[in-house]
Tab-separated table of C-alpha atoms and ligand atoms in Angstrom:
chain	number	residue	atom	x	y	z
A	1	MET	CA	6.482	-0.234	-19.697
A	2	THR	CA	8.505	2.515	-21.310
A	3	GLN	CA	10.247	5.146	-19.239
A	4	VAL	CA	7.749	8.006	-18.903
A	5	ASN	CA	9.941	10.518	-17.060
A	6	ALA	CA	13.057	10.718	-14.956
A	7	GLU	CA	11.379	11.785	-11.735
A	8	PHE	CA	13.212	9.120	-9.720
A	9	ALA	CA	16.440	8.971	-11.716
A	10	GLY	CA	19.421	8.260	-9.470
A	11	ARG	CA	17.177	7.317	-6.532
A	12	ALA	CA	17.304	3.992	-4.720
A	13	ALA	CA	14.064	2.593	-3.313
A	14	VAL	CA	12.938	-0.395	-1.262
A	15	VAL	CA	9.373	-1.657	-1.646
A	16	SER	CA	8.098	-4.402	0.662
A	17	GLY	CA	5.344	-6.602	-0.704
A	18	GLY	CA	6.367	-5.323	-4.111
A	19	ALA	CA	5.778	-8.537	-6.039
A	20	SER	CA	1.993	-8.167	-6.233
A	21	GLY	CA	-0.907	-5.739	-6.199
A	22	ILE	CA	-0.243	-2.197	-4.934
A	23	GLY	CA	3.464	-2.836	-4.274
A	24	ALA	CA	4.006	-4.154	-7.813
A	25	ALA	CA	2.271	-1.072	-9.241
A	26	VAL	CA	4.497	1.173	-7.085
A	27	THR	CA	7.607	-0.698	-8.200
A	28	ARG	CA	6.655	-0.374	-11.889
A	29	ARG	CA	6.150	3.347	-11.464
A	30	LEU	CA	9.444	3.877	-9.611
A	31	LEU	CA	11.304	1.847	-12.251
A	32	ALA	CA	9.616	3.817	-15.036
A	33	GLY	CA	10.756	7.000	-13.292
A	34	GLY	CA	14.360	5.801	-13.382
A	35	ALA	CA	14.815	4.499	-9.805
A	36	ARG	CA	16.797	1.463	-8.772
A	37	VAL	CA	14.367	-0.673	-6.748
A	38	ALA	CA	14.723	-3.551	-4.297
A	39	VAL	CA	11.543	-5.548	-3.908
A	40	LEU	CA	11.318	-7.450	-0.633
A	41	ASP	CA	8.593	-10.067	-0.649
A	42	TYR	CA	8.207	-13.489	0.969
A	43	ALA	CA	6.530	-15.028	-2.082
A	44	ALA	CA	9.485	-16.264	-4.171
A	45	ASP	CA	7.229	-17.347	-7.084
A	46	SER	CA	5.609	-13.905	-7.238
A	47	LEU	CA	9.045	-12.261	-7.217
A	48	THR	CA	10.116	-14.372	-10.198
A	49	ALA	CA	6.884	-13.634	-12.071
A	50	PHE	CA	7.132	-9.919	-11.296
A	51	ALA	CA	10.759	-9.713	-12.475
A	52	ALA	CA	9.789	-11.493	-15.717
A	53	SER	CA	7.055	-8.885	-16.282
A	54	VAL	CA	9.553	-5.973	-16.380
A	55	PRO	CA	12.317	-7.264	-18.692
A	56	GLU	CA	13.289	-3.720	-19.700
A	57	HIS	CA	14.185	-2.844	-16.087
A	58	GLN	CA	16.359	-5.821	-15.082
A	59	GLU	CA	19.392	-3.615	-14.495
A	60	ASN	CA	17.558	-1.507	-11.960
A	61	LEU	CA	15.605	-4.262	-10.206
A	62	VAL	CA	16.725	-6.373	-7.240
A	63	THR	CA	14.339	-9.001	-5.886
A	64	THR	CA	14.905	-10.541	-2.469
A	65	ALA	CA	12.811	-13.208	-0.762
A	66	VAL	CA	12.349	-11.799	2.733
A	67	ASP	CA	9.681	-12.222	5.386
A	68	VAL	CA	9.204	-8.729	6.861
A	69	SER	CA	8.324	-10.231	10.232
A	70	ASP	CA	11.960	-11.452	10.452
A	71	SER	CA	13.903	-8.388	11.593
A	72	ALA	CA	17.357	-9.890	10.985
A	73	ALA	CA	16.432	-10.797	7.395
A	74	VAL	CA	15.050	-7.282	6.789
A	75	ASP	CA	18.200	-5.690	8.274
A	76	ALA	CA	20.416	-7.793	5.999
A	77	ALA	CA	18.362	-7.128	2.844
A	78	VAL	CA	18.293	-3.350	3.418
A	79	ALA	CA	22.021	-3.205	4.258
A	80	ASP	CA	22.883	-5.255	1.138
A	81	PHE	CA	20.797	-3.103	-1.187
A	82	ALA	CA	21.888	0.245	0.280
A	83	GLY	CA	25.506	-0.976	0.067
A	84	GLN	CA	25.118	-2.011	-3.598
A	85	ALA	CA	23.215	1.131	-4.592
A	86	GLY	CA	25.459	3.369	-2.507
A	87	ARG	CA	22.415	5.167	-1.082
A	88	LEU	CA	18.792	4.810	-0.060
A	89	ASP	CA	16.176	7.492	-0.766
A	90	ILE	CA	12.701	5.936	-0.720
A	91	VAL	CA	11.054	3.245	1.385
A	92	VAL	CA	7.555	1.970	0.709
A	93	ALA	CA	6.522	-0.192	3.658
A	94	ASN	CA	3.639	-1.968	2.019
A	95	ALA	CA	3.697	-5.727	2.715
A	96	GLY	CA	0.536	-6.909	4.410
A	97	ILE	CA	-1.846	-9.781	4.962
A	98	GLY	CA	-5.513	-9.861	5.882
A	99	GLY	CA	-6.990	-11.225	9.082
A	100	ALA	CA	-10.579	-12.154	9.844
A	101	GLY	CA	-12.596	-12.262	13.029
A	102	GLY	CA	-14.013	-10.301	15.932
A	103	VAL	CA	-11.921	-10.318	19.114
A	104	ALA	CA	-13.562	-13.395	20.681
A	105	GLU	CA	-12.988	-15.369	17.478
A	106	ILE	CA	-9.252	-14.747	17.091
A	107	GLU	CA	-6.667	-17.342	18.198
A	108	ASP	CA	-3.360	-16.112	19.666
A	109	GLU	CA	-1.431	-17.418	16.681
A	110	ASP	CA	-3.618	-15.571	14.159
A	111	TRP	CA	-3.469	-12.329	16.160
A	112	ARG	CA	0.348	-12.549	16.340
A	113	SER	CA	0.688	-13.406	12.684
A	114	VAL	CA	-1.272	-10.307	11.583
A	115	GLN	CA	0.600	-8.007	14.002
A	116	SER	CA	3.979	-9.479	13.042
A	117	VAL	CA	3.524	-8.840	9.315
A	118	VAL	CA	1.306	-5.743	9.200
A	119	LEU	CA	2.763	-3.788	12.130
A	120	ASP	CA	6.130	-5.339	13.037
A	121	GLY	CA	7.016	-5.598	9.339
A	122	VAL	CA	6.671	-1.820	8.921
A	123	PHE	CA	8.690	-1.219	12.101
A	124	HIS	CA	11.470	-3.609	11.012
A	125	LEU	CA	11.797	-2.087	7.547
A	126	CYS	CA	11.715	1.533	8.730
A	127	ARG	CA	14.210	0.859	11.537
A	128	ALA	CA	16.613	-0.789	9.099
A	129	ALA	CA	16.229	2.016	6.542
A	130	LEU	CA	16.212	5.151	8.706
A	131	PRO	CA	20.001	5.485	9.217
A	132	HIS	CA	20.428	5.409	5.419
A	133	LEU	CA	17.537	7.820	4.834
A	134	VAL	CA	18.926	10.235	7.425
A	135	ALA	CA	22.315	10.107	5.714
A	136	ASP	CA	20.940	10.728	2.209
A	137	GLY	CA	17.692	12.623	2.922
A	138	GLY	CA	14.653	10.617	1.966
A	139	SER	CA	11.080	9.601	2.326
A	140	ILE	CA	9.025	6.757	3.753
A	141	VAL	CA	5.493	5.935	2.691
A	142	THR	CA	3.594	3.271	4.618
A	143	THR	CA	0.548	1.525	3.212
A	144	SER	CA	-2.055	1.592	5.954
A	145	SER	CA	-5.780	1.179	5.273
A	146	ILE	CA	-9.092	2.868	5.885
A	147	SER	CA	-9.532	-0.038	8.348
A	148	GLY	CA	-6.886	1.741	10.435
A	149	LEU	CA	-8.954	4.940	10.486
A	150	ALA	CA	-12.157	3.393	11.819
A	151	GLY	CA	-13.433	-0.032	12.849
A	152	ASP	CA	-14.632	-2.621	10.366
A	153	ARG	CA	-16.811	-5.631	11.065
A	154	ARG	CA	-14.858	-8.736	12.142
A	155	MET	CA	-11.453	-7.377	11.148
A	156	ALA	CA	-10.178	-6.602	14.661
A	157	ALA	CA	-6.578	-7.816	14.317
A	158	TYR	CA	-6.087	-6.132	10.945
A	159	ALA	CA	-7.767	-2.882	12.033
A	160	ALA	CA	-5.666	-2.774	15.229
A	161	ALA	CA	-2.450	-3.335	13.276
A	162	LYS	CA	-3.291	-0.746	10.601
A	163	GLY	CA	-4.319	1.792	13.257
A	164	ALA	CA	-0.925	1.253	14.865
A	165	VAL	CA	0.818	1.678	11.483
A	166	ILE	CA	-0.902	5.060	11.172
A	167	ASN	CA	0.388	6.297	14.518
A	168	LEU	CA	3.803	4.756	13.908
A	169	THR	CA	3.884	6.786	10.682
A	170	ARG	CA	3.048	9.992	12.569
A	171	SER	CA	5.653	9.217	15.247
A	172	MET	CA	8.379	8.735	12.650
A	173	ALA	CA	7.326	11.952	10.883
A	174	VAL	CA	7.726	13.859	14.155
A	175	ASP	CA	11.009	12.190	15.116
A	176	TYR	CA	12.796	12.355	11.758
A	177	GLY	CA	11.466	15.489	10.015
A	178	ARG	CA	14.325	17.655	11.267
A	179	ARG	CA	16.749	15.017	10.084
A	180	GLY	CA	15.536	15.353	6.502
A	181	VAL	CA	13.186	12.381	6.331
A	182	ARG	CA	9.488	12.767	5.484
A	183	VAL	CA	7.117	9.978	6.554
A	184	ASN	CA	3.547	9.671	5.269
A	185	SER	CA	0.914	6.996	4.797
A	186	VAL	CA	-1.594	6.122	2.125
A	187	ALA	CA	-4.772	4.548	3.499
A	188	PRO	CA	-6.455	2.679	0.657
A	189	GLY	CA	-10.083	1.706	0.554
A	190	PRO	CA	-10.930	-1.521	-1.307
A	191	VAL	CA	-8.544	-2.236	-4.199
A	192	ALA	CA	-8.732	-4.944	-6.869
A	193	THR	CA	-5.651	-6.955	-5.801
A	194	PRO	CA	-5.056	-10.599	-4.803
A	195	ILE	CA	-5.579	-9.778	-1.083
A	196	LEU	CA	-9.224	-8.850	-1.801
A	197	ARG	CA	-9.908	-11.047	-4.846
A	198	PRO	CA	-10.965	-14.245	-2.938
A	199	THR	CA	-13.553	-12.203	-1.000
A	200	LEU	CA	-14.941	-10.660	-4.189
A	201	ASP	CA	-15.020	-14.056	-5.896
A	202	ASN	CA	-16.696	-15.801	-2.928
A	203	ASP	CA	-19.574	-13.338	-2.874
A	204	THR	CA	-20.247	-11.453	-6.068
A	205	SER	CA	-22.623	-9.065	-4.272
A	206	ILE	CA	-19.688	-7.515	-2.338
A	207	GLU	CA	-18.396	-5.547	-5.306
A	208	GLU	CA	-21.888	-4.181	-5.929
A	209	THR	CA	-22.224	-3.226	-2.255
A	210	TYR	CA	-18.914	-1.376	-2.484
A	211	ALA	CA	-20.108	0.354	-5.637
A	212	GLN	CA	-23.182	1.601	-3.769
A	213	ARG	CA	-21.247	2.805	-0.724
A	214	ILE	CA	-18.220	4.395	-2.388
A	215	PRO	CA	-19.106	7.870	-3.669
A	216	LEU	CA	-17.051	7.259	-6.847
A	217	GLY	CA	-19.135	4.126	-7.435
A	218	ARG	CA	-16.401	1.457	-7.684
A	219	ILE	CA	-13.368	-0.093	-6.013
A	220	ALA	CA	-9.851	1.131	-6.902
A	221	GLN	CA	-7.228	-0.271	-9.245
A	222	PRO	CA	-3.744	-0.776	-7.731
A	223	GLU	CA	-2.226	1.898	-9.999
A	224	GLU	CA	-4.525	4.516	-8.426
A	225	ILE	CA	-3.052	3.772	-4.991
A	226	ALA	CA	0.487	3.585	-6.429
A	227	ASP	CA	0.110	7.082	-7.910
A	228	ALA	CA	-0.633	8.513	-4.457
A	229	ILE	CA	2.254	6.591	-2.847
A	230	CYS	CA	4.720	7.702	-5.519
A	231	PHE	CA	3.564	11.313	-5.237
A	232	LEU	CA	4.179	11.289	-1.462
A	233	ALA	CA	7.574	9.625	-2.026
A	234	SER	CA	8.594	12.218	-4.614
A	235	ASP	CA	10.120	15.689	-4.302
A	236	ARG	CA	6.769	17.121	-5.415
A	237	ALA	CA	5.582	16.378	-1.852
A	238	SER	CA	8.595	18.136	-0.300
A	239	PHE	CA	6.595	19.858	2.489
A	240	ILE	CA	4.170	17.012	3.188
A	241	ASN	CA	5.071	15.136	6.357
A	242	GLY	CA	3.001	13.059	8.787
A	243	VAL	CA	-0.044	12.899	6.530
A	244	ILE	CA	-2.435	9.965	6.366
A	245	LEU	CA	-4.014	10.164	2.910
A	246	PRO	CA	-7.169	8.123	2.347
A	247	VAL	CA	-7.374	6.942	-1.274
A	248	ASP	CA	-10.833	5.456	-1.101
A	249	GLY	CA	-13.122	7.108	-3.640
A	250	GLY	CA	-14.707	9.093	-0.808
A	251	LEU	CA	-15.767	6.092	1.320
A	252	THR	CA	-14.479	7.627	4.573
A	253	ALA	CA	-16.048	10.988	3.707
A	254	TRP	CA	-19.403	9.378	4.445
A	255	THR	CA	-20.862	8.567	7.887
A	256	ALA	CA	-22.893	5.743	6.274
A	257	GLN	CA	-26.164	7.195	7.508
A	258	PRO	CA	-29.145	6.269	5.323
A	259	ASP	CA	-30.658	8.802	2.942
A	260	LEU	CA	-32.904	10.876	5.229
A	261	ILE	CA	-34.751	12.788	2.542
A	262	GLY	CA	-38.458	12.421	3.089
A	263	VAL	CA	-38.081	11.185	6.688
A	264	MET	CA	-36.800	14.657	7.576
A	265	GLY	CA	-39.584	16.298	5.606
A	266	ILE	CA	-37.357	17.890	2.982
A	267	PRO	CA	-39.588	19.146	0.155
A	268	GLU	CA	-39.675	17.051	-3.030
A	269	GLN	CA	-38.826	20.193	-4.989
A	270	PHE	CA	-35.379	20.299	-3.365
A	271	VAL	CA	-34.780	16.620	-4.161
A	272	ARG	CA	-35.542	17.224	-7.854
A	273	ASP	CA	-33.292	20.287	-7.982
A	274	SER	CA	-30.354	18.781	-6.093
A	275	GLY	CA	-29.166	16.579	-8.961
A	276	VAL	CA	-28.183	13.800	-6.516
B	1	NAD	N1	-6.381	-4.518	-1.582
B	1	NAD	C1	-7.041	-3.806	-0.691
B	1	NAD	O1	-8.267	-3.717	-0.744
B	1	NAD	C2	-6.288	-3.045	0.399
B	1	NAD	C3	-6.988	-2.078	1.122
B	1	NAD	C4	-6.325	-1.376	2.128
B	1	NAD	C5	-5.005	-1.650	2.403
B	1	NAD	N2	-4.349	-2.610	1.683
B	1	NAD	C6	-2.951	-2.849	2.033
B	1	NAD	O2	-2.151	-2.691	0.891
B	1	NAD	C7	-0.945	-3.427	1.048
B	1	NAD	C8	-0.675	-4.197	-0.223
B	1	NAD	O3	-1.703	-5.167	-0.385
B	1	NAD	P1	-2.279	-5.573	-1.811
B	1	NAD	O4	-3.688	-5.197	-1.830
B	1	NAD	O5	-1.382	-5.116	-2.880
B	1	NAD	O6	-2.254	-7.174	-1.661
B	1	NAD	P2	-1.347	-8.286	-2.350
B	1	NAD	O7	-1.666	-9.538	-1.634
B	1	NAD	O8	-1.501	-8.214	-3.829
B	1	NAD	O9	0.142	-7.816	-2.007
B	1	NAD	C9	0.707	-7.992	-0.741
B	1	NAD	C10	2.153	-8.435	-0.936
B	1	NAD	O10	2.756	-8.542	0.355
B	1	NAD	C11	3.525	-9.732	0.376
B	1	NAD	N3	3.678	-10.179	1.755
B	1	NAD	C12	2.705	-10.634	2.590
B	1	NAD	N4	3.246	-10.998	3.762
B	1	NAD	C13	4.575	-10.753	3.660
B	1	NAD	C14	5.662	-10.937	4.544
B	1	NAD	N5	5.507	-11.467	5.773
B	1	NAD	N6	6.898	-10.571	4.144
B	1	NAD	C15	7.095	-10.064	2.892
B	1	NAD	N7	6.104	-9.906	2.006
B	1	NAD	C16	4.864	-10.244	2.395
B	1	NAD	C17	2.723	-10.718	-0.461
B	1	NAD	O11	3.527	-11.818	-0.919
B	1	NAD	C18	2.244	-9.821	-1.598
B	1	NAD	O12	3.181	-9.787	-2.663
B	1	NAD	C19	-1.149	-4.289	2.282
B	1	NAD	O13	-0.487	-3.704	3.383
B	1	NAD	C20	-2.639	-4.263	2.489
B	1	NAD	O14	-3.008	-4.472	3.831
B	1	NAD	C21	-4.954	-3.306	0.684
């Protein structure tokens, strides 16, 4: 990718889960904007593949194999990068895993594993980064989910963790705003990334169901989520703090009630004229 602008020139950024999907799209955009970026991801193979995909940015890219549930490893990676870069301006706390099951179906180990990556991972990264962000002035964007805004069927551990990420985001925005750090969250709806791909491949009707339920008629591409994250991370969002921004094609704008036309006795004439 060629450098499109210098929006992030001179900035240093950390992106967790940046080797794939949304995080990779964010990292590409930050690099294209001139930032120096550390990608923290536990998948060493994906880190290698990602680095090979951006040969023109090798000088500005640091890849580190880190499990975000390991607070000591996160502390060390952030301290190393901030030391090398001499600053830290942007943190995108994005690493996540899925988790299936209603409450009675979830084993302790699976519950802990989802909380330790999805929630604890955000806490570990933000705690490690905040002293640097306070020193330099900066911005955090967390990747939550629309599953943190409302319940979803048989996703209890994930929805609980993402709901907690949302309120952790608000808490940090309140605590650190006066110290020059903005903290916001992007809450994606379904996105075509490896986390969702097995589900779409297992049941080809799912993508069609999404298309029917999402007012924009399709699932998102990772770059569409990355654009929102990078906007919130940038100076263009200088007075936006504590916001949870759904990027979901309008899915959460809808209560999911069925179409009541006819049942409610609305005249056919109105239906023809409405254009819906
Ligand atoms: N794809 C969707 O439909 C969707 C919807 C809403 C929210 N999200 C959220 O977006 C974020 C990014 O997911 P994605 O869709 O790009 O999926 P993805 O699987 O492509 O990317 C997730 C990345 O996180 C990394 N990761 C997972 N556990 C980690 C750990 N313990 N330590 C370090 N890295 C780890 C993975 O290796 C991977 O590179 C996640 O937080 C996810 O919950 C995704």
